[in-house]
Tab-separated table of C-alpha atoms in Angstrom:
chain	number	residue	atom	x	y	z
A	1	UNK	CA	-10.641	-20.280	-5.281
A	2	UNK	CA	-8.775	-22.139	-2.688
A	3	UNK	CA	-5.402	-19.187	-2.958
A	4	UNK	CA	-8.282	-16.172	-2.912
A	5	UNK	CA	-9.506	-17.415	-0.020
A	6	UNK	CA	-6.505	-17.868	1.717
A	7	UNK	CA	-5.174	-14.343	0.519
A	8	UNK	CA	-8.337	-12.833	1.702
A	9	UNK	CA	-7.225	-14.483	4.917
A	10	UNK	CA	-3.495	-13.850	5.359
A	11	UNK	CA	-2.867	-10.528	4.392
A	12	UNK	CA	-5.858	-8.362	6.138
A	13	UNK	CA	-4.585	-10.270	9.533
A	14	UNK	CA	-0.976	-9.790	8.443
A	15	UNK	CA	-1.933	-5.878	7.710
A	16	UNK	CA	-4.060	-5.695	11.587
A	17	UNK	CA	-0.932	-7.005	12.985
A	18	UNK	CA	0.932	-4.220	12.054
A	19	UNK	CA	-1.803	-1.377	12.301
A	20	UNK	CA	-2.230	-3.128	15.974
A	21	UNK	CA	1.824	-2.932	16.643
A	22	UNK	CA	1.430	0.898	15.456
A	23	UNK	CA	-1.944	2.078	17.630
A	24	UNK	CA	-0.363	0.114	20.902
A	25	UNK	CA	3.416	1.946	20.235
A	26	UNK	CA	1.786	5.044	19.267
A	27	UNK	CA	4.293	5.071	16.396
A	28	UNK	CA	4.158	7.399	13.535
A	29	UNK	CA	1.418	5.720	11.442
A	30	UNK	CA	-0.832	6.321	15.014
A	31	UNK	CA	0.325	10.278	14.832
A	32	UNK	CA	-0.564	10.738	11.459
A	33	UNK	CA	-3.774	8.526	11.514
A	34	UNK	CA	-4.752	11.178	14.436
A	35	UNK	CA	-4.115	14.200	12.014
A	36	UNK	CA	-5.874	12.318	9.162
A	37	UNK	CA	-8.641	12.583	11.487
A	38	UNK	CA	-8.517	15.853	12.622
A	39	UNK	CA	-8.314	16.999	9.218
A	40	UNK	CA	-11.880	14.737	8.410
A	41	UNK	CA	-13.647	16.309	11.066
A	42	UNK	CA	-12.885	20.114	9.756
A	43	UNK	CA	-14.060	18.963	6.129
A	44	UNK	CA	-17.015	17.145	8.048
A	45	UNK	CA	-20.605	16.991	6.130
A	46	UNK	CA	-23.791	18.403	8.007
A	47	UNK	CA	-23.819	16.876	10.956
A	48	UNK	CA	-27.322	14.680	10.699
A	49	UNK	CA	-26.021	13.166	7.535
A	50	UNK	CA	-22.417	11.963	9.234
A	51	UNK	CA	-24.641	10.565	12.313
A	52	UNK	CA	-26.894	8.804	9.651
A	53	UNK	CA	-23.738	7.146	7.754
A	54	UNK	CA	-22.657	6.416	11.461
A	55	UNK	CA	-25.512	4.698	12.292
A	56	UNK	CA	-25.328	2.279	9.356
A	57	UNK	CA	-23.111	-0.031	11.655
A	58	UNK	CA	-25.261	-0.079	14.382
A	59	UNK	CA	-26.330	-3.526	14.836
A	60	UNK	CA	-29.902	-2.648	14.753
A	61	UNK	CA	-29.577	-1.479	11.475
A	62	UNK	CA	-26.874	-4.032	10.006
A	63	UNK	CA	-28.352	-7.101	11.718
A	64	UNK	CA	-31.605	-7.167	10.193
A	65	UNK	CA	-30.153	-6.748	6.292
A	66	UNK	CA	-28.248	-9.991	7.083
A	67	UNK	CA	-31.253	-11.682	8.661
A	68	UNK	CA	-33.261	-11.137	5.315
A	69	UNK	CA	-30.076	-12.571	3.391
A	70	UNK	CA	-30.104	-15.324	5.121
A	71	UNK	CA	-33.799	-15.979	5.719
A	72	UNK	CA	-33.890	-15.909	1.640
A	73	UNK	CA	-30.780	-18.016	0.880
A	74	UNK	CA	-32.297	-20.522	3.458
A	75	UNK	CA	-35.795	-20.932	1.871
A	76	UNK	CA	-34.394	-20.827	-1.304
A	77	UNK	CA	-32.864	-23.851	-0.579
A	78	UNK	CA	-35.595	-25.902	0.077
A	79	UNK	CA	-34.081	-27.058	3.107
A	80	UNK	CA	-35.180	-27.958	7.191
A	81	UNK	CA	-31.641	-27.319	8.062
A	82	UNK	CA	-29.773	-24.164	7.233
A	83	UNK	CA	-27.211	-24.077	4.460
A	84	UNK	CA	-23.829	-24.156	5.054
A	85	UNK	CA	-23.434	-20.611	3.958
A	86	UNK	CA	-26.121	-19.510	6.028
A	87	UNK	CA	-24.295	-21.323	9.049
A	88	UNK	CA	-21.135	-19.004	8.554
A	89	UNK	CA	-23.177	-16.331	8.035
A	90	UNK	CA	-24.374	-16.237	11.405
A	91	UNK	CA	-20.674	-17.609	12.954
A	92	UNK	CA	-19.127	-14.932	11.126
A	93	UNK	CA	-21.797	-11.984	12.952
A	94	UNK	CA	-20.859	-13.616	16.572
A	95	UNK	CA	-17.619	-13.806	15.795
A	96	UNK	CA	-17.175	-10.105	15.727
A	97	UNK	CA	-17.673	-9.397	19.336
A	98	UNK	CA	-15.956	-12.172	20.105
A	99	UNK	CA	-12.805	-10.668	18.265
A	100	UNK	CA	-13.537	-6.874	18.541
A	101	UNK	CA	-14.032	-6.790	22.444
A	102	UNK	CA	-10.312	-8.575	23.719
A	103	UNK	CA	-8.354	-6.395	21.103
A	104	UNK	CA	-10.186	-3.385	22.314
A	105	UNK	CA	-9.286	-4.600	25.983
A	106	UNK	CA	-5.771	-5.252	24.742
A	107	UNK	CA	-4.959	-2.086	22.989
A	108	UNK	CA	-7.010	0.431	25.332
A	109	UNK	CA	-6.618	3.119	23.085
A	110	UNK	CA	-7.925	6.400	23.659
A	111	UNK	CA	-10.717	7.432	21.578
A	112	UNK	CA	-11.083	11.056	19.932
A	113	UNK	CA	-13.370	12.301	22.432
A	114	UNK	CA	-11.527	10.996	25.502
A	115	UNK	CA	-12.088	7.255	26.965
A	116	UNK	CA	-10.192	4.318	25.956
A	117	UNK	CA	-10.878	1.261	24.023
A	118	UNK	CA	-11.429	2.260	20.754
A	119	UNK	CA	-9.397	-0.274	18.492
A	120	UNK	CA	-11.015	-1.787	16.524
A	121	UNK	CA	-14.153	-0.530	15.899
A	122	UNK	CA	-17.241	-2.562	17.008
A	123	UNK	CA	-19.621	-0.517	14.313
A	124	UNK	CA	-17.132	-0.764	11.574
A	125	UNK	CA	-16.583	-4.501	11.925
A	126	UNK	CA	-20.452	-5.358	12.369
A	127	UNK	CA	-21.021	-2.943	8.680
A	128	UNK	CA	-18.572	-4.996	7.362
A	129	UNK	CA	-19.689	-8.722	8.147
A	130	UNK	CA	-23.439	-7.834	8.243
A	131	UNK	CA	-23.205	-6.234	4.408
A	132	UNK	CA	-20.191	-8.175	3.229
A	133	UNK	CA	-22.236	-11.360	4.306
A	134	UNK	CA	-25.446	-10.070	2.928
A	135	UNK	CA	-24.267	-10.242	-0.506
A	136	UNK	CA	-22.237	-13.131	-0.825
A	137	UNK	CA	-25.133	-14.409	0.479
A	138	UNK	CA	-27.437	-13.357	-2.513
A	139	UNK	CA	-25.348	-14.144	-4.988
A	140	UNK	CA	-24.427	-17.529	-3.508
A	141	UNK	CA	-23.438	-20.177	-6.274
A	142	UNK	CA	-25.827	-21.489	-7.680
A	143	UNK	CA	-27.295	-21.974	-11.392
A	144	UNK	CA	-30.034	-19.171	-11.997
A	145	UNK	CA	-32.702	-19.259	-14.601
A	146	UNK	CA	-31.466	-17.975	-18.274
A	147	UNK	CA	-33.821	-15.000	-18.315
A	148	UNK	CA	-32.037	-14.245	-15.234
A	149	UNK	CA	-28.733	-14.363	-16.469
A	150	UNK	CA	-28.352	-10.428	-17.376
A	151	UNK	CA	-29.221	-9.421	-13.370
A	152	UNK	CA	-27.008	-12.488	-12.040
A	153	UNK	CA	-24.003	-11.131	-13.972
A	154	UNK	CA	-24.843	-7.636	-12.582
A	155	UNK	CA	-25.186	-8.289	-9.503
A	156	UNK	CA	-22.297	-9.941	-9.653
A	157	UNK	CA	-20.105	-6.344	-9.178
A	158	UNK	CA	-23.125	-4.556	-7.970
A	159	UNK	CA	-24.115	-5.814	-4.587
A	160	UNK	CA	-20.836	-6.371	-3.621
A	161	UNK	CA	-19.545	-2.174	-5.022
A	162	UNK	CA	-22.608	-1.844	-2.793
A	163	UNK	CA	-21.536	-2.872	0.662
A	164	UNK	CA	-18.088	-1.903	0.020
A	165	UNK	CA	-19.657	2.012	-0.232
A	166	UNK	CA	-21.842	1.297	2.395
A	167	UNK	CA	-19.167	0.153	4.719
A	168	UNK	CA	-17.052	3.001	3.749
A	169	UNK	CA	-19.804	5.155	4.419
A	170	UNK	CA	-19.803	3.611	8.020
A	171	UNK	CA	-16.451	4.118	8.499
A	172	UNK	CA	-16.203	7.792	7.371
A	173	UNK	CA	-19.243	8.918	9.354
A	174	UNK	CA	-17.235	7.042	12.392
A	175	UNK	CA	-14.301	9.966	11.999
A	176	UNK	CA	-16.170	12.671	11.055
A	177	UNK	CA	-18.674	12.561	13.930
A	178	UNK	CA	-15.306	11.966	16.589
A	179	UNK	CA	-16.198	8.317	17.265
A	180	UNK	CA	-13.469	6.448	16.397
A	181	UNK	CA	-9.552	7.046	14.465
A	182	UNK	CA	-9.773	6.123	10.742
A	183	UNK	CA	-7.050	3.063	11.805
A	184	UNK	CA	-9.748	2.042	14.200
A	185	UNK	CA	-11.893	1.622	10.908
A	186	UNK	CA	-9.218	0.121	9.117
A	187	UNK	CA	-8.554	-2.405	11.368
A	188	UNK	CA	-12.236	-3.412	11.740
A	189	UNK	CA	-12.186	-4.058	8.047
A	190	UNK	CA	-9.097	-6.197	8.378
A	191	UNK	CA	-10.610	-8.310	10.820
A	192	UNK	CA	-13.956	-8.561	8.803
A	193	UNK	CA	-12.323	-9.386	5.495
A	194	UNK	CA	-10.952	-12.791	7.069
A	195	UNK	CA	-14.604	-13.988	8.629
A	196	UNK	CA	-15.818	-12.948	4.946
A	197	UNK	CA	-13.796	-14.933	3.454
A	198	UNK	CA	-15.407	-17.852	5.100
A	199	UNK	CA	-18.674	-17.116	4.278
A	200	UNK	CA	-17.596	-16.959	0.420
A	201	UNK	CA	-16.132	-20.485	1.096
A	202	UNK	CA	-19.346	-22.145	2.424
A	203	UNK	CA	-21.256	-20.201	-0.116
A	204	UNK	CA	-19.183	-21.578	-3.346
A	205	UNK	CA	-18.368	-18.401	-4.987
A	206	UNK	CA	-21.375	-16.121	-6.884
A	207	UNK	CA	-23.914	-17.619	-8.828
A	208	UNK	CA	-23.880	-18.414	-12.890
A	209	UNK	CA	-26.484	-18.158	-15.202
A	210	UNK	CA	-28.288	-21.443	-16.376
A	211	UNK	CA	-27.969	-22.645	-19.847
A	212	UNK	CA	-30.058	-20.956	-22.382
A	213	UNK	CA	-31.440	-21.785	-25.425
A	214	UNK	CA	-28.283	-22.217	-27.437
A	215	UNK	CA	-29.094	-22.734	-31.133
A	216	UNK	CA	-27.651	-26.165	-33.091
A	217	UNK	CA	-25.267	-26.111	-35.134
A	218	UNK	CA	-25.988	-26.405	-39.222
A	219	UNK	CA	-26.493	-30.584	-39.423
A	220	UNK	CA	-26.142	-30.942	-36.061
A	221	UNK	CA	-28.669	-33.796	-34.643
């Protein structure tokens, strides 16, 4: 648990270091990330439904599927006080302005449609905590009940496949509708992968299912 976490940690910051070296040298991963781009927004979808995938990182949108995580891992609980998961949870959210806004400051790079500041992105980053959070949240450790045991071990792959499409929805609709590079995307999900991997920490890990009804063995008192 203890080396997932930490790999979760290390290598997405050690990867944003270098992405961040490349967009502020404009080296040759910058020029072809721009072409990569260009190239998106010929093949572009309708343009409603790339505005619609865009939107998914707005925080009006993300904020409020976290807040109904946490709301329900809190009263599950039982609890006055919040649970610890819950707590980095919500550091993890306010973290990403916190992080997003000096590197953007930092790197001023121009965006697709002219301006400057666009590494990271804000909307990628807030997709990726917000979801990311959302489930690890659900599927917080804990022990279920047995006839639950078939949906914990589902959701186990399911809600988290789930916010890794949705965030990759975010990030696509980003490039297609001219918003952002697809290394400002990347980079957002290298800095979200990190606060993530806190919120997995303070969670415990995903749930198991309870005991069930095992039968006794033949003689067996």
């Amino acid at each position: 648990m203890l080396l997932a976490v930490l790999s979760a940690v290390a290598l997405p910051l050690l990867l944003l270091a270098a992405v961040t070296w490349q967009v502020t040298a404009d080296g040759p991963l910058a020029e072809e990330d721009e072409r990569l781009a260009r190239r998106m927004r010929e093949d572009a979808p309708p343009t409603a439904l790339a505005e619609s995938l865009a939107d998914l990182g707005n925080v009006e949108v993300a904020l409020p599927v976290l807040a109904a995580a946490m709301a329900y891992v809190w009263a599950r609980g039982g609890r006055r006080r919040p649970p610890p998961a819950v707590l980095a949870a919500a550091a993890a959210m306010a973290a990403v302005p916190a992080l997003v806004a000096p590197l953007k400051a930092l790197t001023g790079r121009p965006g697709p449609l002219g301006g400057t500041g666009y590494f990271p992105s804000g909307h990628a980053a807030t997709a990726v905590v917000a979801y990311g959070a959302a489930a690890l949240l659900v599927l917080s450790r804990g022990r279920a009940r047995p006839r639950w045991g078939r949906w914990v071990r589902w959701g186990r792959w399911a809600l988290p496949t789930a916010a890794a499409l949705v965030c990759a929805a975010v990030g696509a609709g980003l490039v297609w509708r001219g918003y952002h590079w697809p290394l400002d995307v990347l980079g957002s999900w290298c800095l979200g992968v990190p606060l993530l991997a806190g919120v997995l920490a303070a969670s415990g890990g995903p749930a198991r299912p309870g005991p069930g009804n095992r039968p006794r063995p033949p003689g067996g008192s």
